[in-house]
Short mmCIF file of C-alpha atoms and ligand atoms in Angstrom, two decimals:
data_model
loop_
_atom_site.label_atom_id
_atom_site.label_comp_id
_atom_site.label_asym_id
_atom_site.label_seq_id
_atom_site.Cartn_x
_atom_site.Cartn_y
_atom_site.Cartn_z
CA MET A 1081 103.79 -55.50 62.85
CA ARG A 1082 101.06 -55.89 60.25
CA ARG A 1083 101.65 -53.91 57.04
CA ARG A 1084 98.53 -52.15 55.79
CA ASN A 1085 98.85 -52.69 52.07
CA ARG A 1086 95.91 -54.95 51.45
CA TYR A 1087 94.65 -55.41 47.88
CA PRO A 1088 91.43 -53.33 47.69
CA GLY A 1089 89.42 -56.37 46.59
CA ALA A 1090 90.46 -58.48 49.61
CA VAL A 1091 87.64 -58.84 52.14
CA GLN A 1092 89.58 -59.91 55.24
CA GLU A 1093 93.07 -60.35 56.66
CA ILE A 1094 95.02 -63.52 56.02
CA THR A 1095 95.47 -65.14 59.44
CA SER A 1096 97.70 -67.96 60.68
CA PRO A 1097 95.96 -71.34 61.02
CA ILE A 1098 98.14 -72.26 64.03
CA PRO A 1099 96.02 -70.77 66.89
CA GLN A 1100 92.94 -72.50 65.48
CA TYR A 1101 94.86 -75.78 65.24
CA LEU A 1102 95.95 -75.46 68.89
CA SER A 1103 92.35 -74.80 70.00
CA ALA A 1104 91.17 -77.87 68.11
CA LEU A 1105 93.95 -79.86 69.76
CA LEU A 1106 92.69 -78.83 73.21
CA ASP A 1107 89.12 -79.75 72.22
CA ALA A 1108 90.32 -83.22 71.19
CA VAL A 1109 91.59 -83.99 74.73
CA ARG A 1110 89.23 -81.83 76.81
CA ASP A 1111 86.91 -84.67 77.85
CA GLU A 1112 89.70 -86.90 79.11
CA GLN A 1113 89.18 -87.00 82.89
CA SER A 1114 91.55 -89.78 83.94
CA GLY A 1115 94.40 -89.26 86.39
CA HIS A 1116 94.54 -87.37 89.68
CA VAL A 1117 96.01 -84.13 90.91
CA ALA A 1118 99.09 -84.67 93.07
CA ASP A 1119 97.91 -85.20 96.65
CA TYR A 1120 101.12 -85.37 98.66
CA ILE A 1121 101.28 -81.56 98.80
CA PRO A 1122 98.03 -80.30 100.43
CA GLU A 1123 97.82 -77.12 98.34
CA LEU A 1124 98.20 -79.13 95.13
CA ALA A 1125 95.56 -81.65 96.28
CA SER A 1126 93.00 -78.85 96.41
CA ALA A 1127 94.03 -77.35 93.04
CA ASP A 1128 91.45 -77.00 90.29
CA PRO A 1129 91.99 -80.08 88.05
CA ASN A 1130 90.26 -78.56 85.02
CA PRO A 1131 92.49 -75.90 83.42
CA LEU A 1132 93.77 -76.84 80.01
CA GLY A 1133 96.20 -74.70 78.06
CA ILE A 1134 98.94 -74.84 75.47
CA ALA A 1135 101.53 -72.39 74.18
CA MET A 1136 104.20 -72.66 71.52
CA CYS A 1137 107.15 -70.32 71.00
CA THR A 1138 109.28 -70.46 67.86
CA VAL A 1139 113.01 -69.73 67.97
CA SER A 1140 112.13 -66.59 66.00
CA GLY A 1141 110.11 -65.42 69.01
CA ARG A 1142 106.57 -65.90 67.77
CA ILE A 1143 104.10 -67.19 70.38
CA TYR A 1144 100.94 -69.15 69.60
CA SER A 1145 98.59 -70.24 72.34
CA ALA A 1146 95.15 -71.56 73.22
CA GLY A 1147 93.07 -72.18 76.34
CA ASP A 1148 94.37 -71.51 79.86
CA CYS A 1149 97.83 -70.44 78.79
CA ASP A 1150 97.92 -67.49 81.22
CA VAL A 1151 96.86 -69.38 84.36
CA PRO A 1152 99.75 -69.36 86.86
CA PHE A 1153 101.06 -72.59 88.38
CA THR A 1154 104.26 -73.59 90.17
CA LEU A 1155 107.21 -74.99 88.24
CA GLN A 1156 107.83 -78.00 90.51
CA SER A 1157 110.03 -80.47 88.61
CA ILE A 1158 109.96 -78.30 85.49
CA SER A 1159 112.47 -76.14 87.38
CA LYS A 1160 114.99 -79.01 87.31
CA PRO A 1161 116.36 -78.70 83.76
CA PHE A 1162 116.70 -74.92 84.12
CA ALA A 1163 118.47 -75.20 87.50
CA TYR A 1164 120.74 -77.86 85.95
CA ALA A 1165 121.52 -75.47 83.08
CA LEU A 1166 122.33 -72.71 85.59
CA ALA A 1167 124.66 -74.99 87.56
CA LEU A 1168 126.41 -76.02 84.32
CA GLN A 1169 126.72 -72.40 83.30
CA GLU A 1170 128.14 -71.30 86.67
CA ARG A 1171 130.28 -74.27 87.63
CA GLY A 1172 131.19 -76.00 84.34
CA ILE A 1173 130.44 -79.50 83.14
CA GLU A 1174 133.22 -81.26 85.11
CA THR A 1175 132.11 -79.96 88.51
CA VAL A 1176 128.47 -80.71 87.84
CA MET A 1177 129.27 -84.21 86.61
CA ALA A 1178 131.26 -84.85 89.78
CA THR A 1179 128.04 -84.23 91.73
CA VAL A 1180 125.26 -85.75 89.63
CA GLY A 1181 125.18 -88.38 86.88
CA MET A 1182 123.28 -88.34 83.60
CA GLU A 1183 121.82 -91.81 83.32
CA PRO A 1184 118.08 -92.50 83.39
CA SER A 1185 117.19 -94.01 86.76
CA GLY A 1186 114.13 -95.97 85.69
CA GLU A 1187 112.65 -95.07 89.07
CA ALA A 1188 110.05 -92.72 90.49
CA PHE A 1189 111.07 -89.04 90.79
CA ASN A 1190 111.16 -89.15 94.60
CA GLU A 1191 113.03 -92.43 95.02
CA LEU A 1192 115.60 -92.58 97.81
CA SER A 1193 118.33 -93.85 95.54
CA LEU A 1194 121.90 -93.16 94.49
CA ASP A 1195 124.09 -94.80 91.87
CA GLY A 1196 125.40 -98.04 93.43
CA LYS A 1197 129.02 -97.43 92.37
CA SER A 1198 129.53 -93.66 92.63
CA ASN A 1199 127.03 -92.90 95.43
CA LEU A 1200 125.93 -89.90 93.33
CA PRO A 1201 122.35 -89.16 92.24
CA MET A 1202 121.63 -90.86 88.90
CA ASN A 1203 120.52 -87.70 87.09
CA PRO A 1204 119.41 -84.09 87.73
CA MET A 1205 115.73 -84.74 86.89
CA ILE A 1206 114.93 -86.90 89.93
CA ASN A 1207 114.62 -85.21 93.31
CA ALA A 1208 117.95 -86.53 94.65
CA GLY A 1209 119.78 -85.05 91.64
CA ALA A 1210 117.84 -81.80 91.70
CA ILE A 1211 118.51 -81.21 95.43
CA ALA A 1212 122.24 -81.77 94.77
CA VAL A 1213 122.23 -79.49 91.70
CA ASN A 1214 120.45 -76.74 93.62
CA GLN A 1215 123.31 -76.78 96.13
CA LEU A 1216 125.89 -76.08 93.40
CA ILE A 1217 124.28 -72.78 92.43
CA ASN A 1218 125.85 -69.57 93.71
CA GLY A 1219 128.63 -71.55 95.42
CA GLU A 1220 128.40 -74.02 98.32
CA ASP A 1221 128.74 -71.18 100.85
CA SER A 1222 125.72 -69.26 99.58
CA THR A 1223 122.81 -68.49 101.88
CA VAL A 1224 119.51 -70.07 100.91
CA GLU A 1225 118.09 -66.64 100.20
CA ASP A 1226 120.89 -65.58 97.82
CA ARG A 1227 120.88 -68.92 96.00
CA VAL A 1228 117.14 -68.84 95.49
CA GLU A 1229 117.33 -65.27 94.20
CA VAL A 1230 119.96 -66.27 91.61
CA ILE A 1231 117.64 -69.07 90.47
CA ARG A 1232 114.57 -66.80 90.37
CA SER A 1233 116.53 -64.27 88.37
CA LEU A 1234 117.63 -66.86 85.77
CA MET A 1235 114.07 -68.17 85.44
CA SER A 1236 112.91 -64.57 84.93
CA ASP A 1237 115.47 -64.00 82.16
CA LEU A 1238 114.29 -67.20 80.51
CA ALA A 1239 110.64 -66.15 80.75
CA GLY A 1240 111.35 -62.56 79.71
CA ARG A 1241 109.50 -61.16 82.74
CA ASP A 1242 109.98 -60.93 86.49
CA LEU A 1243 108.72 -64.13 88.18
CA GLY A 1244 107.65 -64.62 91.80
CA PHE A 1245 106.93 -67.45 94.23
CA ASN A 1246 103.72 -69.11 95.34
CA GLU A 1247 104.52 -68.74 99.05
CA SER A 1248 101.59 -70.70 100.47
CA LEU A 1249 102.25 -73.65 98.18
CA CYS A 1250 105.93 -73.58 99.10
CA TYR A 1251 105.24 -73.77 102.84
CA SER A 1252 102.49 -76.33 102.33
CA GLU A 1253 105.08 -78.56 100.62
CA LEU A 1254 107.71 -77.86 103.29
CA ASP A 1255 105.28 -79.00 105.99
CA HIS A 1256 105.12 -82.40 104.27
CA ALA A 1257 108.66 -82.72 102.96
CA ASP A 1258 109.69 -85.86 104.86
CA ARG A 1259 110.60 -87.68 101.70
CA ASN A 1260 112.82 -84.89 100.33
CA LEU A 1261 114.33 -84.41 103.80
CA SER A 1262 115.31 -88.08 103.85
CA ILE A 1263 116.84 -87.70 100.40
CA ALA A 1264 118.80 -84.66 101.62
CA HIS A 1265 120.02 -86.55 104.71
CA MET A 1266 121.13 -89.37 102.44
CA LEU A 1267 122.99 -86.92 100.15
CA ARG A 1268 124.68 -85.30 103.15
CA SER A 1269 125.72 -88.61 104.64
CA TYR A 1270 127.50 -89.47 101.36
CA GLY A 1271 129.13 -86.01 101.22
CA VAL A 1272 127.25 -84.97 98.05
CA ILE A 1273 125.88 -81.83 99.73
CA ARG A 1274 127.23 -79.70 102.59
CA ASP A 1275 124.17 -77.73 103.75
CA THR A 1276 121.90 -79.12 106.43
CA ALA A 1277 119.08 -81.26 105.07
CA HIS A 1278 116.64 -78.55 106.19
CA ASP A 1279 118.37 -75.77 104.22
CA ALA A 1280 118.91 -77.94 101.15
CA VAL A 1281 115.21 -78.85 101.03
CA LEU A 1282 114.14 -75.27 101.73
CA SER A 1283 116.27 -74.00 98.84
CA TYR A 1284 115.05 -76.73 96.45
CA THR A 1285 111.40 -76.33 97.45
CA ARG A 1286 111.53 -72.58 96.84
CA GLN A 1287 112.99 -73.29 93.39
CA CYS A 1288 109.97 -75.58 92.75
CA ALA A 1289 107.54 -72.89 93.98
CA ILE A 1290 108.43 -70.29 91.34
CA GLU A 1291 105.24 -69.47 89.49
CA THR A 1292 104.86 -69.33 85.69
CA THR A 1293 102.25 -69.80 83.00
CA ALA A 1294 102.28 -72.07 79.94
CA ARG A 1295 103.04 -68.97 77.88
CA ASP A 1296 106.14 -68.20 80.02
CA LEU A 1297 107.25 -71.81 79.86
CA ALA A 1298 107.02 -72.00 76.07
CA ALA A 1299 109.51 -69.11 75.85
CA MET A 1300 111.70 -70.57 78.62
CA VAL A 1301 112.06 -73.94 76.94
CA ALA A 1302 112.37 -72.36 73.48
CA THR A 1303 115.46 -70.60 74.88
CA LEU A 1304 117.07 -74.01 75.39
CA GLY A 1305 116.12 -74.98 71.83
CA ASN A 1306 117.52 -71.68 70.58
CA GLY A 1307 120.98 -72.32 72.03
CA GLY A 1308 120.50 -70.02 75.02
CA VAL A 1309 119.20 -66.81 73.44
CA GLN A 1310 115.71 -65.90 74.70
CA PRO A 1311 113.77 -65.72 71.43
CA ILE A 1312 111.57 -62.76 72.39
CA THR A 1313 113.92 -60.47 74.33
CA GLY A 1314 117.01 -61.50 72.33
CA LYS A 1315 119.04 -61.75 75.56
CA ARG A 1316 121.74 -64.42 75.73
CA VAL A 1317 120.89 -66.29 78.95
CA LEU A 1318 122.83 -69.57 78.58
CA ASP A 1319 125.69 -70.94 76.48
CA PRO A 1320 124.89 -73.25 73.55
CA ASP A 1321 126.84 -76.23 75.07
CA VAL A 1322 124.89 -75.88 78.31
CA CYS A 1323 121.59 -75.96 76.40
CA ARG A 1324 122.67 -78.99 74.36
CA LEU A 1325 123.63 -80.96 77.44
CA THR A 1326 120.44 -79.97 79.29
CA MET A 1327 118.24 -81.07 76.39
CA ALA A 1328 120.18 -84.33 76.11
CA VAL A 1329 119.53 -85.13 79.77
CA MET A 1330 115.88 -84.10 79.42
CA SER A 1331 115.49 -86.55 76.55
CA SER A 1332 116.83 -89.49 78.53
CA ALA A 1333 115.47 -88.71 82.00
CA GLY A 1334 112.91 -85.90 81.78
CA MET A 1335 109.87 -88.16 81.89
CA TYR A 1336 111.15 -90.48 84.66
CA ASP A 1337 110.32 -94.14 84.15
CA ALA A 1338 108.19 -93.19 81.11
CA ALA A 1339 111.26 -91.69 79.38
CA GLY A 1340 111.80 -94.54 76.89
CA ARG A 1341 108.16 -94.73 75.83
CA TRP A 1342 108.02 -90.92 75.60
CA MET A 1343 111.05 -90.73 73.30
CA ALA A 1344 109.58 -93.40 71.02
CA ARG A 1345 106.05 -92.01 70.84
CA VAL A 1346 106.63 -88.26 71.14
CA GLY A 1347 110.33 -87.75 70.40
CA ILE A 1348 110.55 -84.29 71.97
CA PRO A 1349 113.00 -83.71 74.87
CA ALA A 1350 110.61 -82.87 77.70
CA LYS A 1351 110.08 -82.31 81.42
CA SER A 1352 106.98 -82.67 83.54
CA GLY A 1353 105.99 -81.24 86.90
CA VAL A 1354 103.51 -82.42 89.54
CA SER A 1355 101.44 -79.24 89.29
CA GLY A 1356 100.46 -80.33 85.77
CA GLY A 1357 102.89 -78.52 83.50
CA LEU A 1358 104.77 -80.21 80.70
CA ILE A 1359 107.46 -78.61 78.54
CA GLY A 1360 109.31 -79.80 75.47
CA THR A 1361 111.62 -78.39 72.83
CA LEU A 1362 112.82 -79.27 69.37
CA PRO A 1363 116.32 -77.81 69.00
CA GLY A 1364 116.46 -75.07 66.40
CA GLN A 1365 112.68 -75.02 65.99
CA LEU A 1366 110.41 -74.31 68.95
CA GLY A 1367 109.38 -74.72 72.57
CA ILE A 1368 106.01 -76.11 73.69
CA ALA A 1369 104.31 -75.96 77.10
CA THR A 1370 101.03 -77.47 78.24
CA PHE A 1371 99.08 -77.19 81.48
CA SER A 1372 96.57 -79.74 82.76
CA PRO A 1373 96.84 -80.85 86.42
CA ARG A 1374 95.61 -84.47 86.41
CA LEU A 1375 98.60 -86.81 86.49
CA ASP A 1376 99.23 -90.42 85.51
CA GLN A 1377 101.03 -92.98 87.69
CA GLU A 1378 104.46 -91.70 86.73
CA GLY A 1379 103.51 -88.15 87.79
CA ASN A 1380 103.15 -86.81 84.22
CA SER A 1381 100.11 -84.79 83.08
CA VAL A 1382 97.60 -87.10 81.33
CA ARG A 1383 96.19 -84.57 78.89
CA GLY A 1384 99.59 -82.89 78.49
CA THR A 1385 101.02 -86.22 77.35
CA MET A 1386 98.12 -86.65 74.90
CA LEU A 1387 98.66 -83.14 73.52
CA PHE A 1388 102.37 -83.76 72.95
CA GLU A 1389 101.65 -87.11 71.28
CA LYS A 1390 99.16 -85.53 68.92
CA LEU A 1391 101.36 -82.54 68.14
CA SER A 1392 104.34 -84.75 67.41
CA GLN A 1393 102.36 -87.08 65.14
CA GLN A 1394 100.20 -84.51 63.38
CA MET A 1395 102.85 -81.83 62.89
CA GLY A 1396 105.86 -84.10 62.28
CA LEU A 1397 107.67 -82.81 65.37
CA HIS A 1398 109.51 -86.02 66.32
CA LEU A 1399 113.23 -85.48 66.87
CA MET A 1400 114.01 -88.60 64.87
CA ASN A 1401 112.20 -87.41 61.74
CA PRO A 1402 114.95 -87.13 59.16
CA LEU A 1403 115.55 -83.54 58.04
CA PRO A 1404 117.26 -83.51 54.64
CA VAL A 1405 119.72 -80.78 55.66
CA GLY A 1406 122.20 -80.09 52.92
CA VAL A 1407 120.72 -82.25 50.18
CA HIS A 1408 120.26 -79.23 47.91
CA ALA A 1409 123.23 -77.20 49.13
CA VAL A 1410 124.40 -76.68 45.52
CA ARG A 1411 121.65 -74.66 43.92
CA ALA A 1412 123.24 -74.37 40.46
CA ILE A 1413 126.52 -74.53 38.60
CA GLU A 1414 126.68 -71.79 35.98
CA GLU A 1415 129.19 -70.98 33.25
CA ARG A 1416 129.80 -67.22 33.24
CA GLY A 1417 132.43 -66.17 30.67
CA GLU A 1418 135.79 -67.20 32.09
CA ASP A 1419 134.29 -68.46 35.34
CA THR A 1420 132.33 -71.40 36.58
CA VAL A 1421 130.13 -70.18 39.43
CA ILE A 1422 128.99 -72.73 42.01
CA VAL A 1423 125.88 -71.25 43.62
CA LEU A 1424 125.38 -72.50 47.20
CA GLN A 1425 122.24 -72.13 49.32
CA GLY A 1426 120.69 -72.73 52.74
CA MET A 1427 122.53 -73.66 55.91
CA ILE A 1428 126.05 -75.03 55.44
CA ASN A 1429 126.93 -77.65 58.06
CA PHE A 1430 128.77 -80.98 57.75
CA SER A 1431 126.11 -82.66 55.58
CA ALA A 1432 125.71 -79.65 53.29
CA ALA A 1433 129.49 -79.31 52.90
CA GLU A 1434 129.72 -83.02 52.14
CA SER A 1435 127.16 -82.70 49.34
CA ILE A 1436 128.96 -79.61 47.94
CA ILE A 1437 132.28 -81.46 47.92
CA HIS A 1438 130.64 -84.45 46.25
CA GLU A 1439 129.19 -82.20 43.47
CA ILE A 1440 132.52 -80.49 42.89
CA SER A 1441 134.68 -83.60 43.00
CA THR A 1442 132.56 -85.55 40.50
CA ARG A 1443 132.64 -82.89 37.74
CA ASP A 1444 135.09 -81.65 35.13
CA PHE A 1445 135.18 -77.90 34.78
CA SER A 1446 136.13 -76.19 31.53
CA ALA A 1447 136.60 -72.74 33.08
CA HIS A 1448 139.92 -71.60 34.50
CA ARG A 1449 138.41 -70.02 37.61
CA LEU A 1450 135.95 -71.62 40.04
CA VAL A 1451 133.87 -69.24 42.16
CA LEU A 1452 131.74 -70.11 45.20
CA ASP A 1453 128.71 -67.80 45.28
CA VAL A 1454 127.35 -67.74 48.85
CA THR A 1455 124.76 -64.96 48.47
CA ARG A 1456 121.95 -67.47 49.01
CA VAL A 1457 123.55 -69.12 52.03
CA VAL A 1458 121.72 -68.40 55.28
CA GLN A 1459 124.39 -69.52 57.74
CA VAL A 1460 127.68 -71.42 57.79
CA ASP A 1461 128.63 -73.23 61.00
CA GLY A 1462 132.22 -73.80 62.13
CA VAL A 1463 132.44 -77.24 60.56
CA GLY A 1464 130.94 -75.95 57.28
CA LYS A 1465 133.55 -73.17 57.18
CA ARG A 1466 136.45 -75.55 57.78
CA MET A 1467 135.22 -77.94 55.12
CA LEU A 1468 134.69 -75.18 52.55
CA GLY A 1469 138.18 -73.89 53.37
CA SER A 1470 139.74 -77.25 52.72
CA THR A 1471 137.68 -77.71 49.53
CA LEU A 1472 138.80 -74.34 48.15
CA LEU A 1473 142.39 -75.34 48.80
CA ARG A 1474 141.89 -78.63 46.93
CA MET A 1475 140.33 -76.71 44.03
CA ARG A 1476 143.42 -74.50 43.88
CA ARG A 1477 145.80 -77.45 44.15
CA ALA A 1478 143.93 -79.14 41.28
CA GLY A 1479 145.06 -76.21 39.09
CA TYR A 1480 142.09 -73.83 39.15
CA ASP A 1481 142.04 -70.19 40.18
CA ILE A 1482 139.54 -69.75 43.00
CA GLY A 1483 137.28 -67.00 44.32
CA VAL A 1484 134.34 -66.44 46.62
CA TYR A 1485 131.47 -64.03 46.14
CA ASP A 1486 130.24 -63.28 49.66
CA PRO A 1487 128.76 -59.78 50.00
CA GLU A 1488 126.96 -60.72 53.27
CA LYS A 1489 130.22 -61.98 54.83
CA ARG A 1490 128.85 -65.43 55.67
CA LEU A 1491 132.37 -66.82 55.34
CA LEU A 1492 133.99 -64.15 57.49
CA GLY A 1493 137.28 -65.42 58.89
CA LEU A 1494 137.47 -68.32 56.41
CA VAL A 1495 141.10 -69.41 56.11
CA LEU A 1496 142.21 -72.20 53.80
CA SER A 1497 143.93 -75.16 55.39
CA ASP A 1498 147.38 -73.84 54.29
CA GLY A 1499 146.78 -70.52 56.06
CA THR A 1500 146.05 -68.50 52.87
CA ARG A 1501 142.73 -66.84 52.04
CA ALA A 1502 140.46 -67.20 49.01
CA PRO A 1503 140.23 -64.03 46.86
CA ARG A 1504 136.94 -62.24 47.50
CA LEU A 1505 135.18 -60.99 44.37
CA LYS A 1506 133.46 -57.61 44.30
CA GLY A 1507 130.80 -58.74 41.84
CA LEU A 1508 129.76 -61.53 39.51
CA LYS A 1509 129.28 -61.27 35.79
CA GLY A 1510 125.62 -61.76 34.87
CA LEU A 1511 124.43 -61.54 38.49
CA LYS A 1512 121.57 -59.19 37.63
CA GLU A 1513 120.23 -61.56 35.00
CA ARG A 1514 120.20 -64.44 37.46
CA LEU A 1515 118.42 -62.57 40.21
CA ARG A 1516 115.70 -61.27 37.96
O1 LIG B 36 109.98 -82.40 95.22
C1 LIG B 36 108.83 -82.62 94.89
O2 LIG B 36 108.26 -83.66 95.14
C2 LIG B 36 108.10 -81.54 94.08
N1 LIG B 36 108.50 -80.25 94.56
C3 LIG B 36 108.39 -81.66 92.61
C4 LIG B 36 108.13 -83.03 92.04
C5 LIG B 36 107.72 -83.04 90.61
O3 LIG B 36 107.25 -82.08 90.08
C6 LIG B 36 107.80 -84.34 89.92
N2 LIG B 36 107.34 -84.26 88.55
N3 LIG B 36 106.52 -84.77 87.92
#
């Protein structure tokens, strides 16, 4: 909410430059007319090829958008990573891996192919894998109707609103589903699925016909990047391990036979759909969704691909950009009377803990007591906690008294490697002076 405390001399509000940037990004690709709308589904063949929209959702739940970000379209293959996540969540990694692999296939999304050795679909992003994954949801004995409702409900939790189906598009696709029916027959003949080919394709096609907008999709994919908590509603929808695995498979197989080029040029785990949507997420940062129906030869949106390329290059959003996490984890080392206070800051993970240990182990301290001050630490992950615990123990074994100053309880549950705890200090001498 905006706070009304503007300086009387200010003439206008300070606004974010991001919406304007996104509009300019759309303008930069607007005139690109190459590619074709998908024509193997009659209702998609007659779709308007012109809409162009983009939305971005941060893991803090802020949405930025431009253009046709509220125009509804069907998920199609964009449903695949979310259905995969649901199957992982319900059935566990082992069961899912016994049904579908996680290697890029290097083939078209609708190829009639299985892994030569295992006779399993290569990955959950191609149709063969997605039809098999769909069958895992809500148990093998589920009716089509119940299974599809469980999927719709998960997609709704991810979007933060109740989603529905595009019925006419669904039945238009089912009338021309020979290819997916052959895939389902193939899966059944190898014992990968139990349902009839008809029911398996019906269930999968309804999953593909769930309707969303780019704005919904930005929040849905940001939920994966946020470890499973929907950033706007705050609801935990998926487990962090499930999200990590889903994003990993998206990064290797989400863009079909363009996956290698995509990772090099864009570097954002992504998934495309034949209705023109494209989603991507940078773990811990944001989710992005674009909508533009004309597709390239691989079945990926032409202008969507251009938008992602530009965003990645212009905004430094490539996954492989090095983030110097932990470089400045030790903010200061201060002598305070009898104590030496080691002031930590930021997020403490493996790399941050490593740099803290390096700082501590390469110094001589004159004070008798060493204190870790974690008031400026934002978060400590499990590895960071274990490493700080073992460092505190080494400090004690080296002959120092130890203590932690942790009023926000960032180190809650920290136990040293010998099972003892570090004394918690109620205050620090000279703290007021430092904060001022
Ligand atoms: O099964 C199909 O062919 C469609 N329902 C979905 C394919 C799709 O979106 C491929 N992605 N680019």
